[in-house]
Amino acid sequence: MFVIFGAAGNVGGTSAAALRRAGRPVRAVVRDETQGAPLAEIGCEIMISDLLDPPTVARAIKGARAVQILCPVPRAHADPASDMRRMIEVAADALRADPPQRVLALSDYGAEHASGTGITTLFHYLETQLQAVASQLTFLRAAEHMHNWARVLPIALSKGVLPSLHHPLDKLFPTVAARDVGLLAAELLLDEQPAKTSPHVVSIEARERVSAFDVARLVGELAHRTVVAREVPRGEWAATLHAAGLGEQHARLITDLYDAHNAGRIDVEAEVSERRFGATALAEVLAEIVARVAASASASASAAP
């Protein structure tokens, strides 16, 4: 049995579907029944679990040959770091008590750093806590997800300005499509050859690095309008993130992350075991997001009195 936590998400859903296409039994772990319906349609066993609830996590991994673990940053929590650390501890305790043959943890570029990288320090904590699990461990460290730009594309499309926390605007940085992360995760779980090291650290990013200027240009081309990139001044970051609905502590995790990004600390670790590259170009992902934002705006306009 292959157990996929976060199976309703972009990465987990892709992994679950790839494993089912390979004919493997999949237990898709989700938060509620509605999330499980599409996964049940492709033959997944559905398990409802709360990552903060040890009994449901233990039931989810029971009898597993391989487990793909994801601990999401809980956006709605007043102290998301504390909540995520608790999720990690619950997962690690369950895996230590009932270790499967393989564990693959979805992690981030920069997870080798113990401090000073905001949200990424939580993935360092995830990797550290899993070290004691008696399984073949793989840490799949992904670059910044391309879908993250969906947060600001409505602004870019309505105002023609793409706000960026990446400074300077011409700095190249790595990104990756969620589908490529999910496909690689499934491939690694299916690989029958034992890794030479445990943990086996694998990085993934797209073949081409991009800048905020590149993102603005691509969005403009897709939307058939002029879009310019704009550096959000460092002093405005917190207010901008608060306006986007993030609480104070979550906003601080983001600002610390981008400070580290802009200082060049978020990249492939020199000691990484294996580097892989996704096939999806940023333009493909942005095209999906632009179409979705445009459809939403059109629907809202049609519903207006």
mmCIF file of C-alpha atoms in Angstrom:
data_model
loop_
_atom_site.group_PDB
_atom_site.id
_atom_site.type_symbol
_atom_site.label_atom_id
_atom_site.label_comp_id
_atom_site.label_asym_id
_atom_site.label_seq_id
_atom_site.Cartn_x
_atom_site.Cartn_y
_atom_site.Cartn_z
ATOM 1 C CA MET A 1 0.000 0.000 0.000
ATOM 2 C CA PHE A 2 1.239 3.462 -0.961
ATOM 3 C CA VAL A 3 -0.031 6.106 1.458
ATOM 4 C CA ILE A 4 -0.217 9.689 0.204
ATOM 5 C CA PHE A 5 -0.812 12.462 2.732
ATOM 6 C CA GLY A 6 -2.198 15.669 1.234
ATOM 7 C CA ALA A 7 -3.615 13.650 -1.661
ATOM 8 C CA ALA A 8 -6.190 16.366 -2.453
ATOM 9 C CA GLY A 9 -3.442 18.890 -3.228
ATOM 10 C CA ASN A 10 -1.657 19.580 -6.503
ATOM 11 C CA VAL A 11 1.419 17.527 -5.613
ATOM 12 C CA GLY A 12 -0.280 14.706 -3.710
ATOM 13 C CA GLY A 13 -3.059 14.330 -6.268
ATOM 14 C CA THR A 14 -0.508 13.996 -9.065
ATOM 15 C CA SER A 15 1.447 11.380 -7.095
ATOM 16 C CA ALA A 16 -1.692 9.377 -6.301
ATOM 17 C CA ALA A 17 -2.815 9.377 -9.932
ATOM 18 C CA ALA A 18 0.654 8.335 -11.176
ATOM 19 C CA LEU A 19 0.797 5.458 -8.704
ATOM 20 C CA ARG A 20 -2.676 4.285 -9.728
ATOM 21 C CA ARG A 21 -1.655 4.394 -13.406
ATOM 22 C CA ALA A 22 1.249 2.144 -12.427
ATOM 23 C CA GLY A 23 -1.247 -0.299 -10.940
ATOM 24 C CA ARG A 24 -0.265 0.279 -7.310
ATOM 25 C CA PRO A 25 -2.760 0.350 -4.423
ATOM 26 C CA VAL A 26 -3.048 3.870 -3.017
ATOM 27 C CA ARG A 27 -4.494 5.104 0.250
ATOM 28 C CA ALA A 28 -5.284 8.772 -0.246
ATOM 29 C CA VAL A 29 -5.234 10.689 3.038
ATOM 30 C CA VAL A 30 -7.481 13.764 3.039
ATOM 31 C CA ARG A 31 -9.186 16.048 5.547
ATOM 32 C CA ASP A 32 -12.813 15.326 4.573
ATOM 33 C CA GLU A 33 -14.989 13.137 2.358
ATOM 34 C CA THR A 34 -15.582 15.783 -0.310
ATOM 35 C CA GLN A 35 -11.848 15.974 -1.005
ATOM 36 C CA GLY A 36 -11.745 12.218 -1.433
ATOM 37 C CA ALA A 37 -14.412 11.852 -4.125
ATOM 38 C CA PRO A 38 -12.185 12.463 -7.195
ATOM 39 C CA LEU A 39 -9.494 10.178 -5.740
ATOM 40 C CA ALA A 40 -12.008 7.409 -5.090
ATOM 41 C CA GLU A 41 -13.005 7.607 -8.759
ATOM 42 C CA ILE A 42 -9.488 6.563 -9.815
ATOM 43 C CA GLY A 43 -9.475 3.659 -7.375
ATOM 44 C CA CYS A 44 -7.836 5.098 -4.284
ATOM 45 C CA GLU A 45 -8.782 3.958 -0.817
ATOM 46 C CA ILE A 46 -9.836 7.080 1.064
ATOM 47 C CA MET A 47 -8.712 7.760 4.628
ATOM 48 C CA ILE A 48 -9.833 10.799 6.614
ATOM 49 C CA SER A 49 -7.095 12.079 8.906
ATOM 50 C CA ASP A 50 -6.137 15.166 10.868
ATOM 51 C CA LEU A 51 -2.379 15.594 11.026
ATOM 52 C CA LEU A 52 -2.757 16.932 14.564
ATOM 53 C CA ASP A 53 -4.582 13.771 15.675
ATOM 54 C CA PRO A 54 -2.167 10.883 16.436
ATOM 55 C CA PRO A 55 -4.736 8.027 16.240
ATOM 56 C CA THR A 56 -5.925 8.965 12.747
ATOM 57 C CA VAL A 57 -2.344 9.403 11.497
ATOM 58 C CA ALA A 58 -1.405 5.989 12.935
ATOM 59 C CA ARG A 59 -4.411 4.392 11.197
ATOM 60 C CA ALA A 60 -3.494 6.057 7.908
ATOM 61 C CA ILE A 61 -0.009 4.496 7.779
ATOM 62 C CA LYS A 62 -0.992 1.053 9.077
ATOM 63 C CA GLY A 63 0.142 -1.626 6.636
ATOM 64 C CA ALA A 64 1.904 0.867 4.363
ATOM 65 C CA ARG A 65 4.781 -0.181 2.133
ATOM 66 C CA ALA A 66 5.598 3.447 1.355
ATOM 67 C CA VAL A 67 4.432 6.796 2.730
ATOM 68 C CA GLN A 68 4.573 10.231 1.098
ATOM 69 C CA ILE A 69 4.338 12.815 3.863
ATOM 70 C CA LEU A 70 3.395 16.460 3.541
ATOM 71 C CA CYS A 71 2.981 18.822 6.480
ATOM 72 C CA PRO A 72 1.330 22.013 5.181
ATOM 73 C CA VAL A 73 1.798 25.444 6.703
ATOM 74 C CA PRO A 74 -1.565 26.078 8.446
ATOM 75 C CA ARG A 75 -2.462 29.490 7.060
ATOM 76 C CA ALA A 76 -5.477 30.105 9.316
ATOM 77 C CA HIS A 77 -3.657 29.451 12.603
ATOM 78 C CA ALA A 78 -2.482 32.416 14.697
ATOM 79 C CA ASP A 79 0.852 30.639 15.264
ATOM 80 C CA PRO A 80 1.336 28.556 12.101
ATOM 81 C CA ALA A 81 4.911 27.548 12.941
ATOM 82 C CA SER A 82 3.840 25.998 16.245
ATOM 83 C CA ASP A 83 0.961 24.161 14.585
ATOM 84 C CA MET A 84 3.150 22.816 11.790
ATOM 85 C CA ARG A 85 5.826 21.645 14.224
ATOM 86 C CA ARG A 86 3.122 19.720 16.083
ATOM 87 C CA MET A 87 1.977 18.105 12.797
ATOM 88 C CA ILE A 88 5.566 17.086 12.108
ATOM 89 C CA GLU A 89 5.958 15.580 15.567
ATOM 90 C CA VAL A 90 2.724 13.594 15.245
ATOM 91 C CA ALA A 91 3.768 12.242 11.841
ATOM 92 C CA ALA A 92 7.310 11.409 12.971
ATOM 93 C CA ASP A 93 6.038 9.636 16.108
ATOM 94 C CA ALA A 94 3.635 7.504 14.038
ATOM 95 C CA LEU A 95 6.333 6.604 11.499
ATOM 96 C CA ARG A 96 8.818 5.687 14.230
ATOM 97 C CA ALA A 97 6.229 3.445 15.874
ATOM 98 C CA ASP A 98 5.229 1.713 12.622
ATOM 99 C CA PRO A 99 7.940 2.331 10.018
ATOM 100 C CA PRO A 100 7.113 1.471 6.392
ATOM 101 C CA GLN A 101 9.782 0.322 3.964
ATOM 102 C CA ARG A 102 10.018 3.792 2.424
ATOM 103 C CA VAL A 103 9.198 7.352 3.469
ATOM 104 C CA LEU A 104 9.320 10.284 1.079
ATOM 105 C CA ALA A 105 9.001 13.732 2.653
ATOM 106 C CA LEU A 106 8.085 16.743 0.537
ATOM 107 C CA SER A 107 10.552 19.442 1.553
ATOM 108 C CA ASP A 108 11.925 22.768 0.289
ATOM 109 C CA TYR A 109 15.052 24.322 -1.171
ATOM 110 C CA GLY A 110 17.039 25.710 1.754
ATOM 111 C CA ALA A 111 15.903 23.031 4.219
ATOM 112 C CA GLU A 112 19.531 22.390 5.194
ATOM 113 C CA HIS A 113 19.492 25.677 7.158
ATOM 114 C CA ALA A 114 18.391 25.470 10.781
ATOM 115 C CA SER A 115 17.517 29.150 11.123
ATOM 116 C CA GLY A 116 17.050 32.450 9.327
ATOM 117 C CA THR A 117 14.937 31.203 6.435
ATOM 118 C CA GLY A 118 11.367 31.699 7.678
ATOM 119 C CA ILE A 119 8.969 28.978 6.568
ATOM 120 C CA THR A 120 11.854 26.862 5.283
ATOM 121 C CA THR A 121 13.129 26.311 8.844
ATOM 122 C CA LEU A 122 9.981 24.237 9.380
ATOM 123 C CA PHE A 123 11.052 21.887 6.589
ATOM 124 C CA HIS A 124 14.451 21.653 8.255
ATOM 125 C CA TYR A 125 12.572 20.573 11.383
ATOM 126 C CA LEU A 126 10.616 18.005 9.330
ATOM 127 C CA GLU A 127 13.801 16.478 7.946
ATOM 128 C CA THR A 128 15.453 16.450 11.376
ATOM 129 C CA GLN A 129 12.490 14.742 13.060
ATOM 130 C CA LEU A 130 12.291 12.040 10.389
ATOM 131 C CA GLN A 131 15.975 11.112 10.721
ATOM 132 C CA ALA A 132 15.120 8.633 13.486
ATOM 133 C CA VAL A 133 12.542 6.738 11.396
ATOM 134 C CA ALA A 134 13.790 3.252 10.512
ATOM 135 C CA SER A 135 12.844 3.505 6.834
ATOM 136 C CA GLN A 136 14.581 4.282 3.560
ATOM 137 C CA LEU A 137 14.210 8.073 3.652
ATOM 138 C CA THR A 138 13.961 10.417 0.694
ATOM 139 C CA PHE A 139 13.757 14.180 1.117
ATOM 140 C CA LEU A 140 12.372 15.719 -2.069
ATOM 141 C CA ARG A 141 13.321 19.389 -1.933
ATOM 142 C CA ALA A 142 11.370 21.522 -4.375
ATOM 143 C CA ALA A 143 12.065 25.031 -5.605
ATOM 144 C CA GLU A 144 9.419 27.753 -5.229
ATOM 145 C CA HIS A 145 6.153 26.492 -6.703
ATOM 146 C CA MET A 146 5.039 28.272 -9.853
ATOM 147 C CA HIS A 147 1.457 28.285 -8.580
ATOM 148 C CA ASN A 148 2.493 30.733 -5.844
ATOM 149 C CA TRP A 149 2.148 33.517 -8.427
ATOM 150 C CA ALA A 150 -1.617 32.908 -8.417
ATOM 151 C CA ARG A 151 -1.778 35.027 -5.246
ATOM 152 C CA VAL A 152 -0.830 38.213 -7.096
ATOM 153 C CA LEU A 153 -2.045 37.569 -10.641
ATOM 154 C CA PRO A 154 -5.477 39.153 -10.043
ATOM 155 C CA ILE A 155 -3.641 42.391 -9.188
ATOM 156 C CA ALA A 156 -1.388 42.071 -12.215
ATOM 157 C CA LEU A 157 -4.308 41.482 -14.558
ATOM 158 C CA SER A 158 -6.483 44.260 -13.165
ATOM 159 C CA LYS A 159 -3.807 46.931 -12.611
ATOM 160 C CA GLY A 160 -1.023 45.924 -14.974
ATOM 161 C CA VAL A 161 1.454 45.760 -12.080
ATOM 162 C CA LEU A 162 3.051 42.551 -10.773
ATOM 163 C CA PRO A 163 4.181 43.041 -7.154
ATOM 164 C CA SER A 164 7.284 41.064 -6.236
ATOM 165 C CA LEU A 165 9.164 40.302 -3.040
ATOM 166 C CA HIS A 166 12.028 38.990 -5.145
ATOM 167 C CA HIS A 167 14.676 41.736 -5.183
ATOM 168 C CA PRO A 168 16.169 42.837 -7.520
ATOM 169 C CA LEU A 169 13.640 42.273 -10.259
ATOM 170 C CA ASP A 170 16.228 40.851 -12.667
ATOM 171 C CA LYS A 171 17.523 38.253 -10.189
ATOM 172 C CA LEU A 172 17.064 34.713 -11.503
ATOM 173 C CA PHE A 173 15.512 32.210 -9.101
ATOM 174 C CA PRO A 174 14.428 28.556 -9.368
ATOM 175 C CA THR A 175 10.771 27.542 -9.678
ATOM 176 C CA VAL A 176 8.953 24.278 -10.303
ATOM 177 C CA ALA A 177 5.486 23.092 -11.284
ATOM 178 C CA ALA A 178 3.572 21.139 -8.641
ATOM 179 C CA ARG A 179 2.755 18.413 -11.176
ATOM 180 C CA ASP A 180 6.461 17.797 -11.782
ATOM 181 C CA VAL A 181 7.072 17.443 -8.047
ATOM 182 C CA GLY A 182 4.199 14.968 -7.771
ATOM 183 C CA LEU A 183 5.370 12.909 -10.748
ATOM 184 C CA LEU A 184 8.937 12.733 -9.449
ATOM 185 C CA ALA A 185 7.704 11.758 -5.975
ATOM 186 C CA ALA A 186 5.775 8.838 -7.454
ATOM 187 C CA GLU A 187 8.779 7.807 -9.550
ATOM 188 C CA LEU A 188 11.018 7.783 -6.483
ATOM 189 C CA LEU A 189 8.493 5.759 -4.484
ATOM 190 C CA LEU A 190 8.263 3.201 -7.299
ATOM 191 C CA ASP A 191 12.026 2.838 -7.674
ATOM 192 C CA GLU A 192 12.891 -0.631 -6.374
ATOM 193 C CA GLN A 193 16.617 0.049 -6.229
ATOM 194 C CA PRO A 194 17.783 0.909 -2.706
ATOM 195 C CA ALA A 195 19.375 4.337 -2.428
ATOM 196 C CA LYS A 196 23.062 4.472 -1.578
ATOM 197 C CA THR A 197 22.348 6.823 1.306
ATOM 198 C CA SER A 198 19.500 7.442 3.705
ATOM 199 C CA PRO A 199 18.284 10.080 3.693
ATOM 200 C CA HIS A 200 18.510 10.389 -0.071
ATOM 201 C CA VAL A 201 18.170 14.118 -0.838
ATOM 202 C CA VAL A 202 16.718 14.983 -4.246
ATOM 203 C CA SER A 203 16.182 18.504 -5.573
ATOM 204 C CA ILE A 204 13.798 19.506 -8.358
ATOM 205 C CA GLU A 205 13.340 22.720 -10.301
ATOM 206 C CA ALA A 206 12.385 23.702 -13.842
ATOM 207 C CA ARG A 207 15.071 23.668 -16.509
ATOM 208 C CA GLU A 208 15.146 27.451 -16.771
ATOM 209 C CA ARG A 209 15.411 29.920 -13.928
ATOM 210 C CA VAL A 210 13.354 33.097 -14.179
ATOM 211 C CA SER A 211 13.178 36.634 -12.820
ATOM 212 C CA ALA A 212 10.245 38.797 -11.763
ATOM 213 C CA PHE A 213 10.710 40.623 -15.070
ATOM 214 C CA ASP A 214 10.210 37.303 -16.891
ATOM 215 C CA VAL A 215 7.046 36.554 -14.926
ATOM 216 C CA ALA A 216 5.568 39.982 -15.721
ATOM 217 C CA ARG A 217 6.431 39.626 -19.407
ATOM 218 C CA LEU A 218 4.824 36.177 -19.648
ATOM 219 C CA VAL A 219 1.666 37.304 -17.838
ATOM 220 C CA GLY A 220 1.402 40.301 -20.165
ATOM 221 C CA GLU A 221 1.784 38.123 -23.248
ATOM 222 C CA LEU A 222 -0.851 35.668 -22.020
ATOM 223 C CA ALA A 223 -3.300 38.421 -21.046
ATOM 224 C CA HIS A 224 -2.586 40.573 -24.128
ATOM 225 C CA ARG A 225 -1.836 43.637 -22.049
ATOM 226 C CA THR A 226 1.138 45.447 -20.586
ATOM 227 C CA VAL A 227 2.225 44.134 -17.193
ATOM 228 C CA VAL A 228 5.235 45.591 -15.370
ATOM 229 C CA ALA A 229 7.059 44.111 -12.404
ATOM 230 C CA ARG A 230 7.319 46.222 -9.246
ATOM 231 C CA GLU A 231 9.539 45.654 -6.239
ATOM 232 C CA VAL A 232 7.443 45.859 -3.109
ATOM 233 C CA PRO A 233 9.643 47.987 -0.795
ATOM 234 C CA ARG A 234 10.983 45.974 2.152
ATOM 235 C CA GLY A 235 9.182 48.268 4.604
ATOM 236 C CA GLU A 236 5.827 47.466 2.982
ATOM 237 C CA TRP A 237 6.109 43.676 3.015
ATOM 238 C CA ALA A 238 4.306 43.082 6.303
ATOM 239 C CA ALA A 239 1.403 45.406 5.455
ATOM 240 C CA THR A 240 1.083 43.829 1.997
ATOM 241 C CA LEU A 241 0.930 40.327 3.458
ATOM 242 C CA HIS A 242 -1.544 41.392 6.147
ATOM 243 C CA ALA A 243 -3.749 42.876 3.423
ATOM 244 C CA ALA A 244 -3.614 39.491 1.673
ATOM 245 C CA GLY A 245 -5.098 37.874 4.773
ATOM 246 C CA LEU A 246 -1.976 36.556 6.515
ATOM 247 C CA GLY A 247 -1.660 36.885 10.272
ATOM 248 C CA GLU A 248 1.302 38.583 11.917
ATOM 249 C CA GLN A 249 3.332 35.440 12.580
ATOM 250 C CA HIS A 250 2.634 33.926 9.165
ATOM 251 C CA ALA A 251 3.659 37.205 7.510
ATOM 252 C CA ARG A 252 6.908 37.143 9.483
ATOM 253 C CA LEU A 253 7.656 33.627 8.196
ATOM 254 C CA ILE A 254 7.187 34.914 4.642
ATOM 255 C CA THR A 255 9.297 38.044 5.087
ATOM 256 C CA ASP A 256 12.127 36.030 6.661
ATOM 257 C CA LEU A 257 11.923 33.581 3.757
ATOM 258 C CA TYR A 258 12.237 36.303 1.110
ATOM 259 C CA ASP A 259 15.042 38.012 3.004
ATOM 260 C CA ALA A 260 16.876 34.679 2.757
ATOM 261 C CA HIS A 261 15.893 34.308 -0.918
ATOM 262 C CA ASN A 262 17.227 37.749 -1.768
ATOM 263 C CA ALA A 263 20.430 37.049 0.132
ATOM 264 C CA GLY A 264 20.975 33.924 -2.008
ATOM 265 C CA ARG A 265 20.454 31.386 0.802
ATOM 266 C CA ILE A 266 17.531 29.519 -0.802
ATOM 267 C CA ASP A 267 19.043 27.309 -3.473
ATOM 268 C CA VAL A 268 20.280 23.791 -4.145
ATOM 269 C CA GLU A 269 22.434 22.520 -1.291
ATOM 270 C CA ALA A 270 25.985 21.693 -2.360
ATOM 271 C CA GLU A 271 25.693 18.271 -0.691
ATOM 272 C CA VAL A 272 22.408 17.290 -2.383
ATOM 273 C CA SER A 273 22.404 13.619 -3.439
ATOM 274 C CA GLU A 274 20.641 14.039 -6.770
ATOM 275 C CA ARG A 275 19.403 16.933 -8.941
ATOM 276 C CA ARG A 276 16.337 16.558 -11.165
ATOM 277 C CA PHE A 277 14.552 18.951 -13.510
ATOM 278 C CA GLY A 278 10.854 19.269 -14.262
ATOM 279 C CA ALA A 279 9.516 19.341 -17.823
ATOM 280 C CA THR A 280 6.845 22.014 -17.257
ATOM 281 C CA ALA A 281 7.698 25.568 -18.274
ATOM 282 C CA LEU A 282 6.499 28.553 -16.255
ATOM 283 C CA ALA A 283 4.453 29.793 -19.220
ATOM 284 C CA GLU A 284 2.287 26.649 -19.094
ATOM 285 C CA VAL A 285 1.401 27.138 -15.437
ATOM 286 C CA LEU A 286 0.837 30.873 -15.806
ATOM 287 C CA ALA A 287 -1.482 30.212 -18.770
ATOM 288 C CA GLU A 288 -3.668 28.022 -16.536
ATOM 289 C CA ILE A 289 -3.760 30.656 -13.796
ATOM 290 C CA VAL A 290 -4.457 33.559 -16.159
ATOM 291 C CA ALA A 291 -7.341 31.626 -17.740
ATOM 292 C CA ARG A 292 -8.765 30.819 -14.307
ATOM 293 C CA VAL A 293 -8.512 34.425 -13.077
ATOM 294 C CA ALA A 294 -10.080 35.730 -16.284
ATOM 295 C CA ALA A 295 -12.957 33.230 -16.004
ATOM 296 C CA SER A 296 -13.557 34.217 -12.386
ATOM 297 C CA ALA A 297 -13.589 37.921 -13.275
ATOM 298 C CA SER A 298 -16.017 37.266 -16.128
ATOM 299 C CA ALA A 299 -18.326 35.263 -13.870
ATOM 300 C CA SER A 300 -18.282 38.032 -11.258
ATOM 301 C CA ALA A 301 -19.089 40.647 -13.896
ATOM 302 C CA SER A 302 -22.002 38.558 -15.202
ATOM 303 C CA ALA A 303 -23.412 38.139 -11.681
ATOM 304 C CA ALA A 304 -23.246 41.841 -10.901
ATOM 305 C CA PRO A 305 -26.611 43.682 -10.999
#
